[in-house]
Coordinates of C-alpha atoms and ligand atoms in Angstrom, one line a residue:
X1489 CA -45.7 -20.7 51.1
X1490 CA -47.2 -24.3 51.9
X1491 CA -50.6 -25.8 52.0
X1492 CA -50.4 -27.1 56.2
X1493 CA -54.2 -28.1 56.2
X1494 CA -57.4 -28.6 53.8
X1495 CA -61.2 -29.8 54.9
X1496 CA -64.5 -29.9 53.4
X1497 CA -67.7 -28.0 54.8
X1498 CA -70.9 -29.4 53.8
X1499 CA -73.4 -27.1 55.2
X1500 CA -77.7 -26.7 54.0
X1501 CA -78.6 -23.2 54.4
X1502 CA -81.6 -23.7 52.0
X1503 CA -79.8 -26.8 50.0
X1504 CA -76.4 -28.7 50.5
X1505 CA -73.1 -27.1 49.3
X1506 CA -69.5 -28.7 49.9
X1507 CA -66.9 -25.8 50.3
X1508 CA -63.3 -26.7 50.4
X1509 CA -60.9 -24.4 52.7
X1510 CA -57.5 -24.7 51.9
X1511 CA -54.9 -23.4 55.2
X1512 CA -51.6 -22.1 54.4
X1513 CA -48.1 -21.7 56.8
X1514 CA -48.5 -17.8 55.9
X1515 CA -51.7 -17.7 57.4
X1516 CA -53.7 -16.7 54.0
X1517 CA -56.9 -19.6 53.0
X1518 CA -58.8 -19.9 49.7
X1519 CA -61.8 -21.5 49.3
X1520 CA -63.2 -23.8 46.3
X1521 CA -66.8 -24.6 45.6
X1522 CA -67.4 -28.3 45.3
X1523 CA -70.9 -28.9 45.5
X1524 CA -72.2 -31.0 42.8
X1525 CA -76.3 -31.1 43.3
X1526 CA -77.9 -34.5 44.6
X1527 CA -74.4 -36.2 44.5
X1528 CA -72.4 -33.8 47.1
X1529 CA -71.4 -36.7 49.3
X1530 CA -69.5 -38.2 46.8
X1531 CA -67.3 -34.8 45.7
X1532 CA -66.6 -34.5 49.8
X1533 CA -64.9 -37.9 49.9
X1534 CA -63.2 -37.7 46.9
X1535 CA -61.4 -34.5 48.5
X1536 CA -61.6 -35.8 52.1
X1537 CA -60.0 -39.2 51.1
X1538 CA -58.1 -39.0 48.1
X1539 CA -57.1 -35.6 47.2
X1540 CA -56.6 -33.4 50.7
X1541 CA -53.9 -36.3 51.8
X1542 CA -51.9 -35.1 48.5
X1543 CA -52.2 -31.5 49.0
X1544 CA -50.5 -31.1 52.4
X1545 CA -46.8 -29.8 51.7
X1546 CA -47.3 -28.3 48.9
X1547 CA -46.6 -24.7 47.0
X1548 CA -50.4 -23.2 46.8
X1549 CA -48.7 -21.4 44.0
X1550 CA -48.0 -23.9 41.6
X1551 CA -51.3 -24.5 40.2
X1552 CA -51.4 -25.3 37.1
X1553 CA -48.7 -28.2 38.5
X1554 CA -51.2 -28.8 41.0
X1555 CA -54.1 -29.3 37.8
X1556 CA -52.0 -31.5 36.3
X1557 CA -51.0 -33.8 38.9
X1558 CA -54.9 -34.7 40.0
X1559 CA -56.0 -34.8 36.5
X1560 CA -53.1 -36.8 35.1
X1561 CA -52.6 -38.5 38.8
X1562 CA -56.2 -39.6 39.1
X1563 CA -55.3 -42.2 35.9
X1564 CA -59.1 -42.1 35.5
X1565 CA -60.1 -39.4 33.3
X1566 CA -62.8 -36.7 33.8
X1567 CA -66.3 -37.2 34.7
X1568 CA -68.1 -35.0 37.0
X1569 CA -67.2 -35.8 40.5
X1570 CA -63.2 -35.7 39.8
X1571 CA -63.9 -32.8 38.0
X1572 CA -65.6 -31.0 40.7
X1573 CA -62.9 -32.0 42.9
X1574 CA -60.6 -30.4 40.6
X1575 CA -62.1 -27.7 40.3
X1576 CA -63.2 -26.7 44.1
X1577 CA -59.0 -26.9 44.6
X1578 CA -57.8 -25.0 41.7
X1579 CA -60.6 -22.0 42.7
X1580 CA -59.0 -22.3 46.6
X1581 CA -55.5 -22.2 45.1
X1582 CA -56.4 -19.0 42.7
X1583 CA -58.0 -17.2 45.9
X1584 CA -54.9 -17.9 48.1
X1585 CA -52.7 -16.4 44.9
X1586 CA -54.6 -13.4 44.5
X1587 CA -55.1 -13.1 48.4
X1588 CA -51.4 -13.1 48.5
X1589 CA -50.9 -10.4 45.2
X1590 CA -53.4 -8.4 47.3
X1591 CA -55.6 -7.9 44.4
X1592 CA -59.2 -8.6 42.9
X1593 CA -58.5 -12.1 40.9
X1594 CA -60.1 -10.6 38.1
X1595 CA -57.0 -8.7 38.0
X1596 CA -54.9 -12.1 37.8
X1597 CA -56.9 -13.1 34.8
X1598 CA -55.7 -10.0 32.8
X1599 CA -57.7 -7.4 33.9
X1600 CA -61.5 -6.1 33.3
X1601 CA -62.7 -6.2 29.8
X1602 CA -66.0 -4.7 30.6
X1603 CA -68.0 -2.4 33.4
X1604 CA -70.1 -4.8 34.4
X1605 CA -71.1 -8.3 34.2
X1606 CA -74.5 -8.6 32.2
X1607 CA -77.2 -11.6 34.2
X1608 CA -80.6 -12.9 33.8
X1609 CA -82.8 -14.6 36.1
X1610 CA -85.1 -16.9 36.3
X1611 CA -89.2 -16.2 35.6
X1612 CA -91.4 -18.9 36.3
X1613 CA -95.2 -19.6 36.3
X1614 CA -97.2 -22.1 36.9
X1615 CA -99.4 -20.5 33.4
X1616 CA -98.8 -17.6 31.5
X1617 CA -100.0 -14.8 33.3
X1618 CA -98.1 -15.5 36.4
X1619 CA -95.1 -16.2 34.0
X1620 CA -95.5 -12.7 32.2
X1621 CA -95.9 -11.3 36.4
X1622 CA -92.9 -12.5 37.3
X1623 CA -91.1 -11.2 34.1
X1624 CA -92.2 -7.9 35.0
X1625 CA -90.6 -8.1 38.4
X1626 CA -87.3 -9.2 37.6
X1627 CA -87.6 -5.9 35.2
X1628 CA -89.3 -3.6 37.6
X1629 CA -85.3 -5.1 39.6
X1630 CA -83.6 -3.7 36.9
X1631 CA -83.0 -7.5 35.1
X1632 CA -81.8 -6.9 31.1
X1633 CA -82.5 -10.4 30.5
X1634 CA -85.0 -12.6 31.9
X1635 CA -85.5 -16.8 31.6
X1636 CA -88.8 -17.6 30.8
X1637 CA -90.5 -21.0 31.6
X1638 CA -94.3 -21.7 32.5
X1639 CA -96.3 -24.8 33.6
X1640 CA -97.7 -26.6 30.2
X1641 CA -101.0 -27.5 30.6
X1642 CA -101.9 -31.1 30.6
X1643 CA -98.6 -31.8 32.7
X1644 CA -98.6 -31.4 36.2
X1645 CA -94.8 -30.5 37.0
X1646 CA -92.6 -29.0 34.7
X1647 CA -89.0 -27.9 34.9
X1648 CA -88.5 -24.8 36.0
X1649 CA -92.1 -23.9 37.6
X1650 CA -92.6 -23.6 40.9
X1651 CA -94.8 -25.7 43.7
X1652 CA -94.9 -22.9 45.6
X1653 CA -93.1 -19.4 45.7
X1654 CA -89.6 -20.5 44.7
X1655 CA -88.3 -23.0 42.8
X1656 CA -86.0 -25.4 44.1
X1657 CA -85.8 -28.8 41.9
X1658 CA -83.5 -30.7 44.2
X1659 CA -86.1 -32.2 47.0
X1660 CA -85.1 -33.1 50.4
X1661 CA -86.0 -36.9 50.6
X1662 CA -84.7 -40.6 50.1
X1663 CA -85.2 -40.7 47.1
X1664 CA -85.7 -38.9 43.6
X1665 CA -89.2 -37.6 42.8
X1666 CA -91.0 -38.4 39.8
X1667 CA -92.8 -36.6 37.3
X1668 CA -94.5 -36.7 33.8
X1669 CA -93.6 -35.2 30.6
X1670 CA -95.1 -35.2 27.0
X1671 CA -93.4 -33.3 24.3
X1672 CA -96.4 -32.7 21.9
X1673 CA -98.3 -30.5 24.5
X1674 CA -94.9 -28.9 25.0
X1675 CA -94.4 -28.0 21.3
X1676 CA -97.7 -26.2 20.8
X1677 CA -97.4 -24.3 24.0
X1678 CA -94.3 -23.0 23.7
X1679 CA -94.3 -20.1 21.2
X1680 CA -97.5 -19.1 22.9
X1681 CA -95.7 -17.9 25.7
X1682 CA -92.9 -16.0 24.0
X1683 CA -95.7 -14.7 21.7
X1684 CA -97.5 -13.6 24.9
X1685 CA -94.0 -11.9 26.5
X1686 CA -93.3 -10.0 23.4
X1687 CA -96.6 -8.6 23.5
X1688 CA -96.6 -7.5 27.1
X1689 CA -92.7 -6.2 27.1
X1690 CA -91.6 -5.5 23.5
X1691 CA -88.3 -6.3 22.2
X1692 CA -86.0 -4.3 24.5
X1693 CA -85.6 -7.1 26.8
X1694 CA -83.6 -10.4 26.2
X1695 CA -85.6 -13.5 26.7
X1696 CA -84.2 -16.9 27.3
X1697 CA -85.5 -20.1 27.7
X1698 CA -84.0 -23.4 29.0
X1699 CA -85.3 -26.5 27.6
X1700 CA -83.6 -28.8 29.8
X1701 CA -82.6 -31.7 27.2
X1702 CA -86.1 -33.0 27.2
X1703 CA -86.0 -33.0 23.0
X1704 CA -84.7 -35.0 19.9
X1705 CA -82.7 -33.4 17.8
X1706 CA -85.3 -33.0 14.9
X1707 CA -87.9 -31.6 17.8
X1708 CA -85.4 -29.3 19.1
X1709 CA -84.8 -27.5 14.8
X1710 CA -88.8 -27.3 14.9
X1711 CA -88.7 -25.5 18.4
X1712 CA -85.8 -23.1 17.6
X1713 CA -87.7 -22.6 14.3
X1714 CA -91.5 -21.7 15.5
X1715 CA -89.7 -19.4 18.3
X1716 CA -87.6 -17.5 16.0
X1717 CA -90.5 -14.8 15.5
X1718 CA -89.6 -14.0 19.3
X1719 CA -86.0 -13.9 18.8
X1720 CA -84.9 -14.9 21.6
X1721 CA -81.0 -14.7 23.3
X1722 CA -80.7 -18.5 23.3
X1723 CA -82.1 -21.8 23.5
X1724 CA -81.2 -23.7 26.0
X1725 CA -80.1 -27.7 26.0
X1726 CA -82.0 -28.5 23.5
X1727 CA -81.4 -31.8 23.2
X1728 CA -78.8 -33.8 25.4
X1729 CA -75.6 -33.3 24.1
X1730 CA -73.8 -36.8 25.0
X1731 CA -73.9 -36.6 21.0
X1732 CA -72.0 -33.6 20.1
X1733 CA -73.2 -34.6 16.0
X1734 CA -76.8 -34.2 16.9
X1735 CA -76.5 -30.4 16.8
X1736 CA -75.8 -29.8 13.3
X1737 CA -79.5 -31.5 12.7
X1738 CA -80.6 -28.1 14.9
X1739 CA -78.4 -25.9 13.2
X1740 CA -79.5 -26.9 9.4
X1741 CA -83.3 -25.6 10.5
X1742 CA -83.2 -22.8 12.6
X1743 CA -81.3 -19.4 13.5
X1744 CA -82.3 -19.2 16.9
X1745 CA -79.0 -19.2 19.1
X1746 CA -78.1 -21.9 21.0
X1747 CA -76.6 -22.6 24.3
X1748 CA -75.2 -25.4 26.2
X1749 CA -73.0 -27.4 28.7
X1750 CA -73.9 -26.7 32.3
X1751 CA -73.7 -30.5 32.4
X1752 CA -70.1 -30.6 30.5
X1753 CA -66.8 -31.0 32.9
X1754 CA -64.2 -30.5 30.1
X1755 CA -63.2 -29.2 26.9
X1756 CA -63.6 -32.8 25.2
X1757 CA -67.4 -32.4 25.9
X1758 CA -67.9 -29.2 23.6
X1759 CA -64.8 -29.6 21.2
X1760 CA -66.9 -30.7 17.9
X1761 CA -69.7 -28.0 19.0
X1762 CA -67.1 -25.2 19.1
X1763 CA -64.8 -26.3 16.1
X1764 CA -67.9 -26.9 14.2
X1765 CA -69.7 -23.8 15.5
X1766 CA -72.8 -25.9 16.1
X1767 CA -73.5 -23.7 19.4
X1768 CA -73.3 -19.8 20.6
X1769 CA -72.6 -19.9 23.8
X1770 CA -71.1 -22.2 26.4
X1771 CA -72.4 -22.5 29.8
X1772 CA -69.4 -25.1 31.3
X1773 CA -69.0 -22.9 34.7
X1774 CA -66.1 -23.0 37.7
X1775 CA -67.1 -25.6 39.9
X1776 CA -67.9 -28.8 37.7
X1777 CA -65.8 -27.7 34.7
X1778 CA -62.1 -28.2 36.6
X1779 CA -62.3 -24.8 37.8
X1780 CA -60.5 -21.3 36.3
X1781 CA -57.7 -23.2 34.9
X1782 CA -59.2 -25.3 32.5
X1783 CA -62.8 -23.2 31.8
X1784 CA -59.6 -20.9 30.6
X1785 CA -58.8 -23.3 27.9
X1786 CA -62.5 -23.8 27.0
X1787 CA -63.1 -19.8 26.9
X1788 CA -59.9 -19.7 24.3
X1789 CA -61.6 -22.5 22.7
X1790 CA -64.8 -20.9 22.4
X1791 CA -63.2 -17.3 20.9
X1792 CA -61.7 -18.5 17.8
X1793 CA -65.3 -20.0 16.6
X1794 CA -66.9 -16.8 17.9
X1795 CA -68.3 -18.8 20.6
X1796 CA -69.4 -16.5 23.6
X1797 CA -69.6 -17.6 27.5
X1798 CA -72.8 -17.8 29.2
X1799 CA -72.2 -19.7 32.5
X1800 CA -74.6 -22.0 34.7
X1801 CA -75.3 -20.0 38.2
X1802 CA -78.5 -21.8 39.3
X1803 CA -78.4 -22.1 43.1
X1804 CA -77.1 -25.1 43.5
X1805 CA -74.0 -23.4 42.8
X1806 CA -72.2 -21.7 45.6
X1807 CA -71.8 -18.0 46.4
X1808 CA -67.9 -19.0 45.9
X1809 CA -68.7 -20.2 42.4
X1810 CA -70.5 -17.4 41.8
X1811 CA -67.5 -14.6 43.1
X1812 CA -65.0 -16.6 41.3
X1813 CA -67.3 -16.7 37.8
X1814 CA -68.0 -13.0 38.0
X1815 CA -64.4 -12.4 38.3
X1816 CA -63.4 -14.9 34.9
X1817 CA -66.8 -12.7 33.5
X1818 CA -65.2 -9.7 34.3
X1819 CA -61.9 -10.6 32.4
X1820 CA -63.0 -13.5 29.4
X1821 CA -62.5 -11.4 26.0
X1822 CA -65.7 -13.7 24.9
X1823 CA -68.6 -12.7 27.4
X1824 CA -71.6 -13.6 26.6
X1825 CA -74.4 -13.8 29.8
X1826 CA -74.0 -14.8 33.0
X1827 CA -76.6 -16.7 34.3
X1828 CA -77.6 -15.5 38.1
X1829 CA -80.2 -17.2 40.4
X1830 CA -80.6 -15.3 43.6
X1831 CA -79.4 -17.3 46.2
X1832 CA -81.8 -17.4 49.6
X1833 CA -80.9 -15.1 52.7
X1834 CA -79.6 -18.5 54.8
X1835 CA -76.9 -19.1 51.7
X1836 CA -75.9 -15.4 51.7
X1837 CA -75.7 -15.2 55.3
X1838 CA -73.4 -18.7 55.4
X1839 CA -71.1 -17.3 52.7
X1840 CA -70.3 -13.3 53.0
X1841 CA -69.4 -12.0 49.4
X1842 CA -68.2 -9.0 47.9
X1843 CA -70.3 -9.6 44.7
X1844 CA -73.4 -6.9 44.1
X1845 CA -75.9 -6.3 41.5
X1846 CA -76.8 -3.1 40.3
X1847 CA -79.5 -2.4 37.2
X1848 CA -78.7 -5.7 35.6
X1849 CA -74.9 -6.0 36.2
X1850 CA -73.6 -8.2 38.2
X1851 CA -69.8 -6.7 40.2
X1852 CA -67.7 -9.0 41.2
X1853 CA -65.9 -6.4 43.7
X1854 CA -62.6 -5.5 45.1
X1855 CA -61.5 -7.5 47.6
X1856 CA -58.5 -9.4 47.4
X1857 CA -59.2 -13.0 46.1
X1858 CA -62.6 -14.2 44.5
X1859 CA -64.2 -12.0 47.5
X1860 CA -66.5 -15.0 48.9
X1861 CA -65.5 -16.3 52.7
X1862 CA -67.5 -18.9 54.4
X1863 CA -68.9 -18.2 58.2
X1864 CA -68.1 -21.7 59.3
X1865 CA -70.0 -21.3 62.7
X1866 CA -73.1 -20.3 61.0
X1867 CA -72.6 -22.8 58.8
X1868 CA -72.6 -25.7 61.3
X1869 CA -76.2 -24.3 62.2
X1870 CA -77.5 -26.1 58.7
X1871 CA -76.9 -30.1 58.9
X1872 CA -76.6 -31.9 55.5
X1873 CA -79.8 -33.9 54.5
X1874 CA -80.1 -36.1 51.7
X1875 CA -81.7 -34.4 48.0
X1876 CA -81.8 -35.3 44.8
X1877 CA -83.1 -34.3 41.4
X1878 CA -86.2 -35.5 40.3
X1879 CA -86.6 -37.9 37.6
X1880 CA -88.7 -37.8 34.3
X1881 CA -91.0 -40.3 32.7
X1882 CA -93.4 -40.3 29.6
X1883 CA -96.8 -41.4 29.8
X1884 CA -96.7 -45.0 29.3
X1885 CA -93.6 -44.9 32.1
X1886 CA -90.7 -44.9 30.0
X1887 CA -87.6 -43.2 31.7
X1888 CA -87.0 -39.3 30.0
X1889 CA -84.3 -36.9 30.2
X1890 CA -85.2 -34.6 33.1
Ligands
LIG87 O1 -80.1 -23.0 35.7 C1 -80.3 -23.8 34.8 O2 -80.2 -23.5 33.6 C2 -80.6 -25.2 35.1 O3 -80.9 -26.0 34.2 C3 -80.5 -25.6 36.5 C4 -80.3 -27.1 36.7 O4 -81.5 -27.8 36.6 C5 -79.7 -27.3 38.1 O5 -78.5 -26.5 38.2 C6 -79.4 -28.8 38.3 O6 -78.6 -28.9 39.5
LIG88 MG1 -80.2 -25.2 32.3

């Protein structure tokens, strides 16, 4: 078999993704997700110019040689766009392989570990009350775990809370938006709403909550240590974790679990928090983390330190990240969570998946491959436009972690 053609589809149906489709002289494709949010331009033409070119030719089957040769062949190491790149080929390649086997990729991997793929979703509120609503929903759906964030009062916009009904934090404009935070008002408020969810829905019900790297490390011990009355599954990105030391300041003061790097693209990002055991789960995921072959290598990482997955599936990842990480879930020995944000009817629509949920599993289904195709017609329907992430300051207009 050999690779005859490869192109990227950038398509909006709700927000940007960049697919890759890679065409074989049997006839069989794979597709890759490449979208990397606010900075999906720069992913397409890394494929379009410098990767695709190098594809053409080749054996779709070889690859892990295929890995090697754009991650050694690049010269320049890592980093988030080459990464995705990486990644959105090696998913592509692992779809045309287990197209080819005629079986479920899962079944590539080594087989199911598990029935079903345990997710949470995300409840947000612009206070508590409509927090605690929206909980309730995402139960009364069947959810087993549920993210938690609320609007703090004082600020204005807060990650994770919605303008209107949804929440989508990459904008459609020019340029980035800007908003305010304070970490005091923050600090207090917090353990007032997991205080208020445990009193509405008791303890059978896991409750996460995402602190988006807005905290020092000693602010992040003294959050995980007033919220551990609430126990809840995980704290997320507590502080940024460009310093992989700063977590063993956390893990001194407080036994509330902790998860991250949905910002990480390779095993040299969580190393010293695995070895060291400074974390409990790792949220790396398909399409910016090199893709199955090396989130393979992180997973095996992860299970000798008891380290469990628990992988990033906001919507800015594709439906084809999302078949192809159900699938590793289904398999990975070290499951933890899967993280699943209901992508809108457009997205669905664009990309046709064999995925399903069912009282708060997640399926990744039978059909050969990852089980996610693209509808390229429809997808021509949704032109590009320009988003980004907003930006965070503190009060007196110093730049913040957003
Ligand atoms: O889903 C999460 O945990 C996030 O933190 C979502 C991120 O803000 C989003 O994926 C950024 O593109
Ligand atoms: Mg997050």
């Amino acid at each position: 078999m050999r690779i005859t053609n490869a192109y990227c589809i950038v398509t909006s149906p709700g927000r940007n993704f960049v697919t890759l489709k890679i065409v074989t002289d049997e006839g069989v494709y794979g597709i890759g997700d490449a979208t990397l949010n606010g900075r999906e331009l720069a992913v397409e033409s890394y494929l379009t110019d410098h990767v695709i070119p190098c594809l053409i030719g080749r054996d779709p089957h070889q690859i892990e040689d295929i890995w090697q040769y754009l991650y050694k062949g690049a010269y320049w190491r890592r980093g988030p766009v080459t990464m995705s790149a990486i990644a959105a080929v090696d998913t592509a390649l692992w779809d045309i392989k287990a197209k080819a086997a005629n079986m479920p990729l899962y079944q590539l991997l080594g087989g199911k570990s598990r029935d079903g793929v345990m997710v949470y979703s995300h409840a947000n509120g612009r206070d508590i009350e409509e927090a605690m609503d929206r909980v309730a929903q995402y139960q009364e759906k069947g959810f087993k775990a549920i993210r938690v964030q609320a609007g703090v009062p004082g600020l204005d916009k807060v990650y994770g809370v919605p303008k209107g009904g949804s929440y989508e934090p990459a904008i459609r404009a020019t340029t980035p938006d800007e908003s305010l935070w304070a970490t005091e008002p923050y600090l207090d408020f917090a353990p007032k709403l997991f205080e208020a969810a445990r009193d509405r829905f008791g303890w059978d019900l896991h409750l996460l909550h995402d602190v988006h790297h807005r905290l020092t490390p000693i602010e992040a011990a003294r959050l995980g240590k007033a919220l551990e009355p609430y126990r809840l599954f995980w704290m997320e990105d507590p502080t940024p974790a460009e310093n992989q030391e700063a977590f063993k300041l956390i893990r001194q003061h407080t036994v509330t679990p902790v998860a991250t790097g949905e910002v990480f693209n390779s095993i040299h990002d969580c190393r010293e928090l695995i070895q060291n055991q400074l974390i409990d789960y790792i949220r790396a995921t398909i399409v910016h983390a090199g893709g199955i072959t090396h989130l393979r290598r992180i997973a095996a990482l992860a299970e000798l330190y008891q380290v469990r997955t628990g992988f990033h599936g906001a919507t800015d990842l594709s439906p084809v990240c999302m078949g192809a990480a159900l699938h590793f879930d289904s398999w990975v020995p070290n499951f933890g969570i899967q993280e699943y944000m209901i992508h809108a009817p457009e997205t669905d629509a664009v990309f046709p998946h064999a995925y399903s949920f069912k009282d708060g599993y997640m399926h990744p289904g039978e059909a050969p491959g990852h089980g996610v195709d693209i509808d390229e017609e429809l997808a021509k329907k949704y032109p590009y436009t320009q988003a980004y992430l907003p930006v965070a300051r503190l009060r007196d207009g110093s730049m913040w972690d957003w």
